[in-house]
């Protein structure tokens, strides 16, 4: 049963520390999304990749966030330095976009708490 | 301006009854897709159903159906015979084609969600 895998599931860190979240997309999918979900803002798109190339990261605070896809099986989202306002659930999703509509399959999320 | 509007922050339904979750959207793009996702308390996002703007018939997937009214720009989710396990947040999302220059650079635009509680 193919699924998107995110690690870690939970992360508690102190303000100022670096946080790296990892995502393994579904094999064969060509698009990877990073989302952040908070109670106040709902679901926000941070960045997405098509065939490992970043297409849009306008939703991401550039000074502290970075997203990469070092290979087709791994996407990373890094926060350095982390701040309490970064506390949220971070979702990775992947999909196969060939034209028309297609669903994005979500991972279980990383719940980040910055204290 | 909000592109996806879910006007019901919370909904309640009796088990075994049907429930409709509202979603209206705003786009000038003639080609777009509409999605519904479910997020239970465990936090994962689960794809439920998809409707393309050119689809002639309303999408159905098991107990889920999409009441697509193109002229009104609404894409309501209907859950028939609701079950206790249907209690969750439900999100409506849209992907626009984006025009000739967009290629495949299309993002999902999300509503803020509706919380559904199914009562026994």
Coordinates of C-alpha atoms in Angstrom, one line a residue:
Chain A
X1 CA 0.0 0.0 0.0
X2 CA 1.9 3.1 -1.3
X3 CA 1.9 6.1 1.0
X4 CA 3.8 9.2 1.7
X5 CA 6.1 8.8 4.7
X6 CA 7.1 11.7 6.9
X7 CA 9.7 11.7 9.7
X8 CA 9.7 12.6 12.5
X9 CA 6.0 12.4 13.5
X10 CA 6.6 14.7 16.4
X11 CA 9.4 17.1 17.2
X12 CA 9.8 19.4 20.2
X13 CA 12.7 21.8 20.0
X14 CA 14.0 24.9 21.6
X15 CA 13.9 28.2 19.9
X16 CA 16.9 28.9 17.8
X17 CA 17.6 25.2 17.0
X18 CA 17.6 23.8 13.5
X19 CA 14.8 21.5 12.5
X20 CA 14.8 19.2 9.6
X21 CA 11.7 17.4 8.4
X22 CA 11.8 14.6 5.9
X23 CA 9.4 13.2 3.4
X24 CA 9.5 10.1 1.2
X25 CA 7.0 10.7 -1.6
X26 CA 5.1 7.8 -3.3
X27 CA 7.3 6.2 -5.9
X28 CA 6.6 7.5 -9.4
X29 CA 4.9 10.7 -8.2
X30 CA 6.4 13.8 -9.9
X31 CA 5.1 16.5 -7.6
X32 CA 5.8 17.1 -4.0
X33 CA 4.1 19.7 -1.8
X34 CA 5.0 21.1 1.6
X35 CA 2.1 22.5 3.7
X36 CA 1.8 24.0 7.1
X37 CA -1.4 23.7 9.2
X38 CA -2.2 25.9 12.1
X39 CA -5.5 26.6 13.8
X40 CA -5.3 30.3 12.9
X41 CA -4.2 30.1 9.3
X42 CA -5.5 26.7 8.2
X43 CA -3.6 24.9 5.5
X44 CA -0.9 27.0 3.9
X45 CA 1.2 25.9 0.9
X46 CA 4.9 26.5 1.6
X47 CA 6.6 25.1 -1.4
X48 CA 6.2 22.5 -4.2
X49 CA 8.4 20.7 -6.5
X50 CA 7.9 19.2 -10.0
X51 CA 10.4 16.5 -11.1
X52 CA 12.6 17.6 -8.2
X53 CA 12.7 21.2 -9.3
X54 CA 11.3 23.9 -7.1
X55 CA 8.3 25.5 -8.8
X56 CA 7.0 27.8 -6.1
X57 CA 8.2 28.6 -2.7
X58 CA 6.5 32.0 -2.3
X59 CA 4.6 30.8 0.7
X60 CA 7.8 30.1 2.6
X61 CA 9.7 32.6 4.8
X62 CA 13.0 32.6 2.9
X63 CA 15.1 33.9 5.7
X64 CA 14.7 30.7 7.8
X65 CA 13.0 28.1 5.8
X66 CA 14.5 26.0 3.0
X67 CA 13.1 23.1 1.0
X68 CA 15.1 20.7 -1.2
X69 CA 14.7 17.5 -3.0
X70 CA 18.2 15.9 -3.1
X71 CA 16.7 12.9 -5.0
X72 CA 13.4 11.6 -6.1
X73 CA 12.8 9.6 -2.9
X74 CA 13.5 12.4 -0.5
X75 CA 12.2 15.9 0.2
X76 CA 13.4 18.0 3.1
X77 CA 12.1 21.1 4.8
X78 CA 14.5 22.8 7.1
X79 CA 13.9 25.6 9.6
X80 CA 17.0 27.5 10.9
X81 CA 16.7 29.1 13.4
X82 CA 13.3 27.9 14.6
X83 CA 10.9 30.2 16.4
X84 CA 7.9 29.5 18.5
X85 CA 5.6 30.8 15.8
X86 CA 6.8 27.9 13.6
X87 CA 4.9 25.5 15.8
X88 CA 2.4 23.8 13.5
X89 CA 1.8 20.5 11.7
X90 CA 3.8 20.2 8.6
X91 CA 2.4 18.0 5.8
X92 CA 4.1 16.6 2.8
X93 CA 2.0 15.5 -0.1
X94 CA 2.9 13.9 -3.4
X95 CA 1.0 13.4 -6.6
X96 CA 1.3 12.5 -10.3
X97 CA 0.4 15.5 -12.3
X98 CA 0.0 14.7 -16.0
X99 CA -2.8 17.0 -16.9
X100 CA -6.3 17.6 -15.6
X101 CA -6.9 16.9 -12.0
X102 CA -5.3 14.4 -9.7
X103 CA -5.3 13.9 -6.0
X104 CA -2.5 14.7 -3.7
X105 CA -1.6 12.0 -1.3
X106 CA -0.7 13.3 2.1
X107 CA 1.7 12.0 4.7
X108 CA 0.7 11.9 8.4
X109 CA 2.4 15.1 9.1
X110 CA 5.2 16.3 11.5
X111 CA 3.9 18.0 14.6
X112 CA 6.5 20.6 15.4
X113 CA 6.5 22.4 18.8
X114 CA 9.1 25.1 19.3
X115 CA 9.5 26.3 22.9
Chain B
X1 CA -10.4 37.4 -2.1
X2 CA -11.2 34.0 -0.9
X3 CA -11.1 31.5 -3.8
X4 CA -12.5 28.6 -1.8
X5 CA -15.2 29.3 0.8
X6 CA -16.5 26.8 3.2
X7 CA -19.2 28.7 5.2
X8 CA -19.9 26.1 7.8
X9 CA -17.3 26.0 10.5
X10 CA -19.0 23.1 12.2
X11 CA -21.8 20.6 11.3
X12 CA -23.6 17.9 13.3
X13 CA -25.5 15.0 11.9
X14 CA -27.2 11.9 13.3
X15 CA -25.6 8.6 12.5
X16 CA -27.1 7.1 9.3
X17 CA -28.4 10.4 8.0
X18 CA -27.1 12.2 5.0
X19 CA -25.2 15.5 5.4
X20 CA -24.1 18.2 2.9
X21 CA -20.9 20.2 3.4
X22 CA -20.9 23.4 1.4
X23 CA -18.1 24.7 -0.8
X24 CA -18.1 27.6 -3.2
X25 CA -15.2 28.7 -5.3
X26 CA -14.2 31.6 -7.4
X27 CA -12.3 31.3 -10.6
X28 CA -12.2 32.8 -14.1
X29 CA -10.4 29.8 -15.4
X30 CA -12.6 27.6 -17.6
X31 CA -10.5 24.5 -16.7
X32 CA -10.2 23.6 -13.0
X33 CA -10.5 20.7 -10.7
X34 CA -12.3 20.5 -7.3
X35 CA -11.2 18.1 -4.5
X36 CA -12.5 17.1 -1.1
X37 CA -10.2 15.8 1.6
X38 CA -11.0 14.4 5.1
X39 CA -8.8 15.0 8.1
X40 CA -9.6 12.9 11.1
X41 CA -8.3 13.6 14.6
X42 CA -5.2 11.5 13.8
X43 CA -4.2 14.4 11.5
X44 CA -3.6 12.7 8.2
X45 CA -5.3 14.1 5.1
X46 CA -7.3 11.6 3.1
X47 CA -8.4 12.2 -0.5
X48 CA -12.2 11.6 -0.9
X49 CA -13.4 12.8 -4.3
X50 CA -12.5 14.8 -7.4
X51 CA -14.6 16.7 -9.9
X52 CA -13.3 18.2 -13.1
X53 CA -14.9 21.4 -14.5
X54 CA -15.7 19.7 -17.8
X55 CA -17.0 16.5 -16.3
X56 CA -20.6 16.0 -17.4
X57 CA -21.7 14.0 -14.4
X58 CA -21.4 14.6 -10.7
X59 CA -18.6 12.6 -9.2
X60 CA -19.4 9.8 -6.8
X61 CA -17.2 7.5 -4.7
X62 CA -19.1 5.1 -2.5
X63 CA -21.0 7.1 0.1
X64 CA -19.5 10.4 -1.1
X65 CA -20.9 12.4 -3.9
X66 CA -20.2 15.8 -5.2
X67 CA -23.1 18.1 -6.0
X68 CA -21.4 20.2 -8.7
X69 CA -23.3 23.3 -9.8
X70 CA -21.1 25.0 -12.2
X71 CA -23.2 28.1 -12.8
X72 CA -23.4 28.7 -9.0
X73 CA -19.7 27.8 -8.6
X74 CA -20.5 25.4 -5.8
X75 CA -19.1 21.9 -5.2
X76 CA -20.9 20.6 -2.1
X77 CA -19.9 17.3 -0.6
X78 CA -22.7 14.9 0.2
X79 CA -22.1 12.1 2.6
X80 CA -24.9 9.5 2.7
X81 CA -25.6 7.2 5.6
X82 CA -23.1 8.9 7.8
X83 CA -21.0 6.8 10.2
X84 CA -19.3 7.6 13.5
X85 CA -16.0 7.3 11.7
X86 CA -17.0 10.2 9.4
X87 CA -16.4 12.7 12.3
X88 CA -13.5 14.8 11.0
X89 CA -12.5 18.0 9.4
X90 CA -13.4 18.2 5.7
X91 CA -11.5 20.5 3.3
X92 CA -12.5 21.6 -0.2
X93 CA -9.7 22.5 -2.6
X94 CA -9.4 23.7 -6.2
X95 CA -6.7 23.5 -8.8
X96 CA -6.9 25.9 -11.7
X97 CA -5.4 25.2 -15.1
X98 CA -3.6 28.5 -15.0
X99 CA -3.6 29.5 -18.6
X100 CA -1.1 28.8 -21.4
X101 CA 1.9 29.9 -19.5
X102 CA 1.2 27.9 -16.4
X103 CA 2.1 24.6 -17.8
X104 CA 1.7 22.1 -15.0
X105 CA 2.5 24.8 -12.4
X106 CA -0.8 24.5 -10.6
X107 CA -1.4 24.7 -6.9
X108 CA -4.2 23.4 -4.8
X109 CA -6.1 26.3 -3.2
X110 CA -7.7 25.3 0.1
X111 CA -10.8 26.3 2.1
X112 CA -10.6 26.6 5.8
X113 CA -12.5 23.4 6.4
X114 CA -15.7 22.3 8.1
X115 CA -15.7 20.2 11.2
X116 CA -18.3 17.4 11.1
X117 CA -19.5 15.6 14.1
X118 CA -21.6 12.4 13.7
X119 CA -23.8 11.7 16.7
X120 CA -24.8 8.2 17.6

